[in-house]
Amino acid sequence: MKNMILTSSLYESMGIVKKFLNEKTESKKILFIPTATNVDEYKKYIHLTQKVFEDFGYEVENFDISVFSEETVKEKISETKIVFVSGGNTFYLLQELKKKNLISYLREKIENGLLYIGESAGSVITAPNIGYADIVDDKALATELNDYTGLNLVDFYVVPHFEEEPFVESSRKVVELYKDKLDLKVINNKEVVLVENDEFRIVKEKY
């Protein structure tokens, strides 16, 4: 049973996220993986995201996979019912996942009930391949990555932050370049892709 929430901006779409979580799990503990931000200068949204989760009654454990051993990371994930993977640099995130041999491991856990929440890079990473993200993210920041195969949990490609600053120009370029080559799912900061098994729907936050 695969359940995933793919967002652009968690704190701008938390109403949808909370409703989906309430329907799918009773757990109030979230393993929060901020690893993609390690090479980003701007990190303020991470604190906003964590606070939103906490304000909604969730217990958040911040867990950067890059600083722990493969054994420790896999053990932590195996004990978890909800995992949140933040935004940041998609290529660096994929590099760190691969260094800890987490691609097939994480995919298996998600397909067997681990509820996955992705934000921006954490959403892009679920695609078959993340090469299309090089217009938005600097792949040179992932110096040890030479294979862009993603988690391959969905057969489409999320384009987050569409028409949202500071990604207006870059997100438009992604759509223009790949609209006839890839099955793009374009979402703004208030939209979410909800995945249940092999079906998905795009939902917009209402205020």
XYZ file of N, CA and C in Angstrom:
621
model
N 0.855 -1.194 0.000
C 0.000 0.000 0.000
C 0.885 1.237 0.000
N 0.927 1.931 -1.121
C 1.806 3.092 -1.264
C 1.019 4.371 -1.053
N 1.448 5.182 -0.078
C 0.827 6.478 0.190
C 1.910 7.553 0.234
N 1.785 8.538 -0.644
C 2.791 9.600 -0.706
C 2.118 10.953 -0.885
N 2.748 11.973 -0.317
C 2.293 13.353 -0.458
C 3.461 14.138 -1.049
N 3.295 14.631 -2.253
C 4.375 15.344 -2.933
C 4.016 16.817 -3.023
N 4.772 17.650 -2.341
C 4.465 19.072 -2.231
C 5.575 19.937 -2.826
N 5.238 21.209 -3.034
C 6.242 22.221 -3.367
C 6.725 22.889 -2.089
N 5.742 23.304 -1.285
C 6.006 24.039 -0.053
C 5.097 23.477 1.038
N 5.687 22.754 1.957
C 4.899 22.062 2.981
C 4.057 23.038 3.789
N 4.665 24.116 4.263
C 3.925 25.000 5.167
C 2.815 25.770 4.461
N 2.836 25.812 3.127
C 1.763 26.472 2.384
C 0.664 25.504 1.951
N 0.852 24.223 2.238
C -0.144 23.222 1.842
C -0.438 22.245 2.979
N -0.171 22.677 4.206
C -0.270 21.791 5.357
C -1.692 21.300 5.616
N -2.689 22.086 5.236
C -4.077 21.655 5.439
C -4.369 20.357 4.706
N -3.931 20.266 3.448
C -4.100 19.049 2.654
C -3.296 17.907 3.264
N -2.062 18.216 3.632
C -1.172 17.197 4.191
C -1.758 16.599 5.458
N -2.231 17.443 6.350
C -2.786 16.965 7.612
C -4.014 16.082 7.371
N -4.876 16.477 6.461
C -6.077 15.685 6.158
C -5.690 14.303 5.640
N -4.725 14.261 4.744
C -4.268 12.987 4.172
C -3.630 12.113 5.250
N -2.805 12.719 6.094
C -2.170 11.966 7.180
C -3.222 11.391 8.130
N -4.217 12.190 8.461
C -5.271 11.722 9.363
C -6.029 10.533 8.786
N -6.157 10.514 7.454
C -6.878 9.420 6.794
C -6.028 8.150 6.707
N -4.715 8.313 6.667
C -3.845 7.174 6.363
C -3.087 6.602 7.552
N -2.931 7.357 8.624
C -2.143 6.859 9.749
C -2.567 7.526 11.054
N -2.364 6.811 12.143
C -2.627 7.380 13.466
C -1.347 7.918 14.100
N -0.230 7.671 13.451
C 1.053 8.093 14.007
C 1.178 9.615 14.043
N 1.788 10.134 15.080
C 2.042 11.567 15.216
C 3.548 11.854 15.280
N 4.341 10.882 14.845
C 5.792 11.053 14.847
C 6.306 11.096 13.412
N 7.122 12.086 13.125
C 7.645 12.271 11.772
C 9.172 12.284 11.785
N 9.775 11.447 10.939
C 11.221 11.487 10.745
C 11.496 12.533 9.676
N 12.102 13.618 10.080
C 12.289 14.818 9.252
C 13.709 14.815 8.688
N 13.837 14.626 7.370
C 15.156 14.524 6.733
C 15.454 15.811 5.953
N 16.331 16.685 6.509
C 16.620 17.979 5.889
C 17.873 17.953 5.011
N 18.364 16.771 4.685
C 19.676 16.602 4.050
C 19.866 17.439 2.793
N 18.822 17.594 1.992
C 18.940 18.341 0.730
C 19.343 19.797 0.944
N 19.158 20.319 2.162
C 19.491 21.725 2.430
C 20.962 21.932 2.789
N 21.710 20.847 2.947
C 23.098 20.968 3.403
C 23.947 21.856 2.508
N 23.613 21.914 1.220
C 24.412 22.717 0.287
C 23.672 23.991 -0.141
N 22.576 24.293 0.538
C 21.809 25.514 0.258
C 22.179 26.628 1.241
N 22.251 27.857 0.742
C 22.508 28.989 1.626
C 21.242 29.367 2.394
N 20.094 29.281 1.723
C 18.822 29.657 2.345
C 18.171 28.436 2.982
N 18.012 28.463 4.300
C 17.466 27.319 5.016
C 16.277 27.679 5.904
N 15.837 28.924 5.855
C 14.800 29.384 6.773
C 13.526 28.547 6.687
N 13.184 28.095 5.469
C 11.930 27.354 5.301
C 11.926 26.033 6.068
N 13.105 25.508 6.368
C 13.176 24.259 7.140
C 12.588 24.462 8.533
N 12.928 25.578 9.149
C 12.403 25.870 10.485
C 10.893 26.133 10.420
N 10.449 26.797 9.350
C 9.019 27.039 9.162
C 8.271 25.718 9.029
N 8.843 24.815 8.250
C 8.209 23.514 8.025
C 8.116 22.715 9.309
N 9.216 22.658 10.035
C 9.217 21.898 11.289
C 8.204 22.482 12.273
N 8.135 23.812 12.336
C 7.201 24.458 13.262
C 5.748 24.169 12.877
N 5.454 24.147 11.573
C 4.094 23.852 11.125
C 3.688 22.448 11.555
N 4.576 21.485 11.376
C 4.293 20.124 11.831
C 4.006 20.112 13.335
N 4.857 20.783 14.086
C 4.707 20.793 15.545
C 3.428 21.504 15.968
N 3.095 22.591 15.260
C 1.865 23.321 15.571
C 0.623 22.461 15.342
N 0.736 21.513 14.429
C -0.381 20.606 14.141
C -0.335 19.347 15.008
N 0.563 19.342 15.988
C 0.570 18.253 16.957
C 1.471 17.076 16.648
N 2.403 17.258 15.728
C 3.309 16.167 15.384
C 4.640 16.289 16.131
N 5.175 15.148 16.502
C 6.497 15.095 17.121
C 7.517 14.896 16.009
N 8.423 15.853 15.862
C 9.361 15.852 14.739
C 10.777 15.505 15.205
N 11.383 14.526 14.546
C 12.786 14.190 14.814
C 13.617 14.574 13.602
N 14.502 15.539 13.777
C 15.373 15.998 12.708
C 16.510 14.999 12.520
N 16.667 14.472 11.298
C 17.611 13.382 11.082
C 18.299 13.537 9.725
N 19.514 14.064 9.728
C 20.290 14.271 8.511
C 21.010 12.966 8.166
N 20.608 12.322 7.077
C 21.171 11.010 6.747
C 22.655 11.072 6.398
N 23.157 12.259 6.036
C 24.556 12.355 5.612
C 25.552 12.171 6.759
N 25.092 12.327 8.000
C 26.031 12.277 9.134
C 25.977 10.953 9.898
N 25.130 10.035 9.437
C 25.024 8.749 10.121
C 25.439 7.607 9.198
N 25.756 6.479 9.788
C 26.145 5.305 9.010
C 24.944 4.716 8.286
N 25.209 3.933 7.268
C 24.138 3.255 6.530
C 23.296 2.403 7.478
N 23.939 1.695 8.360
C 23.222 0.832 9.299
C 22.282 1.645 10.188
N 22.780 2.763 10.709
C 21.970 3.608 11.591
C 20.780 4.208 10.853
N 21.018 4.682 9.622
C 19.957 5.296 8.827
C 18.863 4.274 8.514
N 19.269 3.099 8.102
C 18.283 2.072 7.753
C 17.498 1.621 8.984
N 18.161 1.541 10.109
C 17.474 1.161 11.344
C 16.446 2.235 11.726
N 16.841 3.494 11.586
C 15.930 4.596 11.922
C 14.697 4.578 11.008
N 14.920 4.390 9.721
C 13.809 4.357 8.771
C 12.897 3.161 9.039
N 13.484 2.040 9.422
C 12.689 0.831 9.681
C 11.756 1.005 10.872
N 12.093 1.932 11.777
C 11.280 2.174 12.973
C 10.233 3.268 12.741
N 10.221 3.840 11.544
C 9.426 5.031 11.259
C 8.156 4.701 10.485
N 7.075 5.440 10.773
C 5.827 5.269 10.030
C 5.598 6.411 9.036
N 6.178 7.587 9.332
C 6.065 8.741 8.430
C 7.448 9.346 8.235
N 7.850 9.529 6.978
C 9.128 10.184 6.697
C 8.858 11.423 5.847
N 9.524 12.516 6.209
C 9.430 13.758 5.449
C 10.806 14.087 4.891
N 10.886 14.288 3.569
C 12.152 14.642 2.919
C 12.014 16.053 2.368
N 12.824 16.955 2.888
C 12.673 18.387 2.607
C 13.187 18.783 1.236
N 12.949 20.057 0.943
C 13.506 20.647 -0.258
C 14.984 20.952 -0.092
N 15.573 21.457 -1.176
C 17.010 21.738 -1.195
C 17.554 21.361 -2.561
N 18.770 20.857 -2.609
C 19.375 20.466 -3.879
C 19.078 18.996 -4.170
N 18.343 18.747 -5.244
C 17.898 17.395 -5.579
C 19.076 16.463 -5.866
N 20.092 16.973 -6.522
C 21.234 16.136 -6.893
C 22.048 15.733 -5.663
N 22.243 16.681 -4.766
C 22.951 16.359 -3.525
C 22.142 15.349 -2.707
N 20.843 15.523 -2.652
C 19.984 14.595 -1.916
C 20.110 13.188 -2.486
N 20.033 13.074 -3.810
C 20.155 11.752 -4.440
C 21.525 11.140 -4.158
N 22.555 11.975 -4.207
C 23.909 11.493 -3.903
C 23.976 10.870 -2.513
N 23.435 11.564 -1.538
C 23.507 11.069 -0.158
C 22.643 9.816 0.047
N 21.503 9.753 -0.628
C 20.680 8.550 -0.561
C 21.436 7.354 -1.135
N 22.124 7.578 -2.239
C 22.861 6.483 -2.881
C 24.080 6.078 -2.076
N 24.731 7.031 -1.445
C 25.897 6.706 -0.618
C 25.525 5.782 0.541
N 24.279 5.891 0.996
C 23.810 5.051 2.108
C 22.988 3.860 1.595
N 23.040 3.624 0.280
C 22.317 2.492 -0.332
C 20.843 2.489 0.049
N 20.201 3.652 -0.092
C 18.831 3.808 0.356
C 17.789 3.777 -0.763
N 18.205 3.728 -2.002
C 17.236 3.819 -3.090
C 16.256 2.652 -3.065
N 16.739 1.452 -3.217
C 15.843 0.293 -3.216
C 15.261 0.050 -1.827
N 16.038 0.360 -0.795
C 15.570 0.159 0.583
C 14.370 1.061 0.886
N 14.506 2.336 0.552
C 13.434 3.293 0.814
C 12.206 2.980 -0.049
N 12.450 2.610 -1.293
C 11.340 2.267 -2.180
C 10.546 1.073 -1.631
N 11.254 0.078 -1.169
C 10.591 -1.105 -0.605
C 9.771 -0.735 0.630
N 10.344 0.103 1.496
C 9.626 0.506 2.713
C 8.354 1.277 2.371
N 8.441 2.175 1.401
C 7.276 2.972 0.999
C 6.210 2.087 0.374
N 6.624 1.148 -0.445
C 5.661 0.244 -1.083
C 5.010 -0.701 -0.076
N 5.606 -0.777 1.108
C 5.068 -1.657 2.152
C 4.504 -0.896 3.346
N 4.170 0.390 3.126
C 3.417 1.093 4.156
C 4.032 2.328 4.772
N 5.328 2.580 4.571
C 5.926 3.813 5.085
C 5.312 4.996 4.348
N 4.728 5.935 5.074
C 4.098 7.092 4.441
C 5.159 8.140 4.140
N 5.238 8.534 2.893
C 6.298 9.426 2.427
C 5.737 10.814 2.117
N 6.364 11.839 2.685
C 6.036 13.222 2.359
C 7.278 13.860 1.740
N 7.134 14.375 0.534
C 8.249 15.053 -0.119
C 7.943 16.524 -0.289
N 8.977 17.336 -0.200
C 8.834 18.776 -0.445
C 9.876 19.194 -1.475
N 9.435 19.731 -2.600
C 10.330 20.230 -3.634
C 11.327 19.142 -4.061
N 12.586 19.224 -3.669
C 13.559 18.174 -4.013
C 13.089 16.803 -3.540
N 12.456 16.768 -2.387
C 11.936 15.518 -1.856
C 10.803 14.944 -2.686
N 10.154 15.802 -3.494
C 9.125 15.347 -4.432
C 9.749 14.937 -5.760
N 10.683 15.748 -6.241
C 11.360 15.474 -7.518
C 12.070 14.123 -7.481
N 12.633 13.788 -6.337
C 13.440 12.570 -6.180
C 12.639 11.288 -6.402
N 11.308 11.368 -6.344
C 10.476 10.173 -6.497
C 10.329 9.751 -7.958
N 10.784 10.574 -8.892
C 10.655 10.306 -10.331
C 11.604 9.197 -10.787
N 11.424 8.687 -11.995
C 12.350 7.686 -12.515
C 13.779 8.212 -12.658
N 13.901 9.509 -12.966
C 15.210 10.118 -13.172
C 15.101 11.601 -12.840
N 16.131 12.170 -12.225
C 16.050 13.576 -11.812
C 16.832 14.513 -12.726
N 17.307 14.007 -13.849
C 18.120 14.831 -14.745
C 17.454 16.122 -15.167
N 16.129 16.117 -15.279
C 15.385 17.303 -15.717
C 15.474 18.463 -14.727
N 15.918 18.175 -13.495
C 15.986 19.212 -12.456
C 17.241 20.070 -12.551
N 18.115 19.787 -13.525
C 19.371 20.543 -13.576
C 19.182 21.993 -14.011
N 17.986 22.323 -14.491
C 17.690 23.722 -14.817
C 17.481 24.525 -13.541
N 16.994 23.867 -12.510
C 16.675 24.523 -11.242
C 17.797 24.358 -10.227
N 18.354 23.151 -10.150
C 19.376 22.837 -9.145
C 20.754 22.667 -9.784
N 21.781 23.053 -9.046
C 23.163 22.936 -9.518
C 23.663 21.520 -9.249
N 23.779 20.736 -10.306
C 24.227 19.352 -10.123
C 25.711 19.259 -9.761
N 26.449 20.337 -9.958
C 27.875 20.335 -9.602
C 28.086 20.244 -8.089
N 27.027 20.526 -7.304
C 27.133 20.438 -5.845
C 27.107 18.995 -5.355
N 26.795 18.079 -6.269
C 26.832 16.646 -5.938
C 28.025 16.041 -6.657
N 29.197 16.232 -6.086
C 30.445 15.878 -6.766
C 30.663 14.372 -6.924
N 29.926 13.567 -6.164
C 30.104 12.120 -6.222
C 28.965 11.411 -6.950
N 28.090 12.174 -7.589
C 26.925 11.590 -8.250
C 27.115 11.564 -9.760
N 26.986 10.383 -10.360
C 27.071 10.286 -11.820
C 25.909 9.511 -12.435
N 24.956 9.116 -11.604
C 23.776 8.399 -12.074
C 22.543 9.102 -11.506
N 21.684 9.604 -12.376
C 20.552 10.419 -11.936
C 19.247 9.627 -11.797
N 19.343 8.308 -11.767
C 18.157 7.479 -11.546
C 17.584 7.777 -10.168
N 16.271 8.109 -10.135
C 15.635 8.481 -8.879
C 15.053 7.296 -8.128
N 14.155 7.585 -7.194
C 13.516 6.524 -6.416
C 12.562 5.699 -7.268
N 12.107 6.273 -8.379
C 11.241 5.556 -9.316
C 9.977 5.026 -8.632
N 9.394 5.856 -7.782
C 8.166 5.501 -7.075
C 6.918 5.900 -7.859
N 7.093 6.823 -8.790
C 6.005 7.248 -9.674
C 6.537 7.252 -11.100
N 5.625 7.248 -12.066
C 6.071 7.247 -13.462
C 5.960 8.631 -14.103
N 5.812 9.645 -13.246
C 5.756 11.021 -13.736
C 6.846 11.851 -13.069
N 6.898 13.130 -13.443
C 7.975 14.012 -13.007
C 7.379 15.295 -12.436
N 7.546 15.501 -11.153
C 6.981 16.683 -10.502
C 7.810 17.927 -10.830
N 7.118 18.992 -11.190
C 7.758 20.300 -11.356
C 7.196 21.204 -10.260
N 7.942 21.387 -9.166
C 7.438 22.200 -8.054
C 7.638 23.691 -8.281
N 6.954 24.490 -7.475
C 7.120 25.960 -7.446
C 6.792 26.642 -8.770
N 5.866 26.061 -9.561
C 5.558 26.671 -10.850
C 4.930 28.049 -10.653
N 5.495 29.030 -11.338
C 5.070 30.429 -11.256
C 5.244 31.017 -9.851
N 6.162 30.446 -9.083
C 6.434 30.945 -7.722
C 7.852 31.503 -7.665
N 8.001 32.672 -7.058
C 9.345 33.236 -6.871
C 10.122 32.412 -5.854
N 11.437 32.249 -6.024
C 12.280 32.773 -7.105
C 12.450 31.780 -8.262
N 11.443 30.930 -8.473
C 11.565 29.849 -9.460
C 10.713 30.067 -10.710
N 10.189 31.263 -10.895
C 9.293 31.511 -12.025
C 9.981 31.169 -13.346
N 11.127 31.746 -13.589
C 11.819 31.554 -14.860
C 12.303 30.119 -15.031
N 12.924 29.559 -13.992
C 13.478 28.211 -14.119
C 12.389 27.148 -14.267
N 11.271 27.303 -13.546
C 10.195 26.314 -13.674
C 9.543 26.385 -15.051
N 9.444 27.583 -15.592
C 8.911 27.727 -16.954
C 9.824 27.056 -17.966
N 11.124 27.180 -17.769
C 12.096 26.567 -18.685
C 11.991 25.046 -18.650
N 11.805 24.494 -17.451
C 11.654 23.039 -17.323
C 10.442 22.562 -18.122
N 9.326 23.257 -17.942
C 8.098 22.880 -18.647
C 8.278 23.010 -20.157
N 8.864 24.098 -20.593
C 9.047 24.323 -22.026
C 9.950 23.258 -22.649
N 11.003 22.906 -21.949
C 11.974 21.951 -22.488
C 11.469 20.511 -22.470
N 10.710 20.159 -21.428
C 10.359 18.745 -21.239
C 8.882 18.402 -21.434
N 8.035 19.375 -21.770
C 6.591 19.109 -21.841
C 6.232 18.042 -22.866
N 7.027 17.888 -23.910
C 6.756 16.872 -24.933
C 7.620 15.626 -24.764
N 8.460 15.622 -23.743
C 9.381 14.492 -23.543
C 9.067 13.675 -22.296
N 8.557 14.351 -21.260
C 8.282 13.682 -19.987
C 6.847 13.953 -19.557
N 6.316 13.062 -18.725
C 4.977 13.257 -18.162
C 5.114 14.150 -16.938
N 5.040 15.451 -17.151
C 5.236 16.426 -16.081
C 3.959 16.623 -15.265
N 4.126 16.747 -13.950
C 3.027 17.152 -13.072
C 3.450 18.468 -12.439
N 2.844 19.549 -12.908
C 3.245 20.902 -12.532
C 2.395 21.387 -11.361
N 3.062 21.781 -10.272
C 2.328 22.253 -9.088
C 2.930 23.541 -8.555
N 2.061 24.406 -8.037
C 2.554 25.607 -7.363
C 2.696 25.310 -5.864
N 2.963 26.337 -5.071
C 3.246 26.116 -3.651
C 2.031 25.691 -2.827
N 0.847 25.884 -3.379
C -0.365 25.521 -2.643
C -1.011 24.247 -3.198
N -0.331 23.597 -4.109
C -0.839 22.362 -4.705
C -0.001 21.163 -4.271
N -0.653 20.019 -4.223
C -0.031 18.786 -3.739
C -0.426 17.638 -4.655
N 0.520 16.731 -4.910
C 0.196 15.487 -5.609
C 0.027 14.403 -4.545
N -1.186 13.856 -4.436
C -1.455 12.772 -3.499
C -1.396 11.459 -4.265
N -0.590 10.526 -3.776
C -0.406 9.235 -4.444
C -0.921 8.126 -3.536
N -1.823 7.321 -4.083
C -2.344 6.152 -3.383
C -2.181 4.955 -4.301
N -1.294 4.048 -3.928
C -0.916 2.935 -4.786
C -0.431 3.484 -6.125
N -1.086 3.118 -7.233
C -0.630 3.595 -8.537
C -1.511 4.713 -9.083
N -2.338 5.286 -8.221
C -3.191 6.380 -8.645
C -2.753 7.683 -7.976
N -3.018 8.792 -8.640
C -2.631 10.080 -8.077
C -3.679 11.125 -8.405
N -3.679 12.188 -7.630
C -4.527 13.345 -7.914
C -3.826 14.596 -7.413
N -4.072 15.701 -8.075
C -3.499 16.981 -7.672
C -4.579 17.768 -6.921
N -4.256 18.207 -5.720
C -5.207 18.902 -4.862
C -4.645 20.270 -4.511
N -5.505 21.259 -4.465
C -5.077 22.630 -4.135
C -5.546 23.022 -2.748
N -4.655 23.625 -1.979
C -4.997 24.132 -0.650
C -6.041 25.233 -0.765
N -7.049 25.189 0.098
C -8.093 26.214 0.090
C -8.003 27.045 1.361
N -8.098 28.341 1.212
C -8.002 29.256 2.347
C -9.338 29.949 2.573
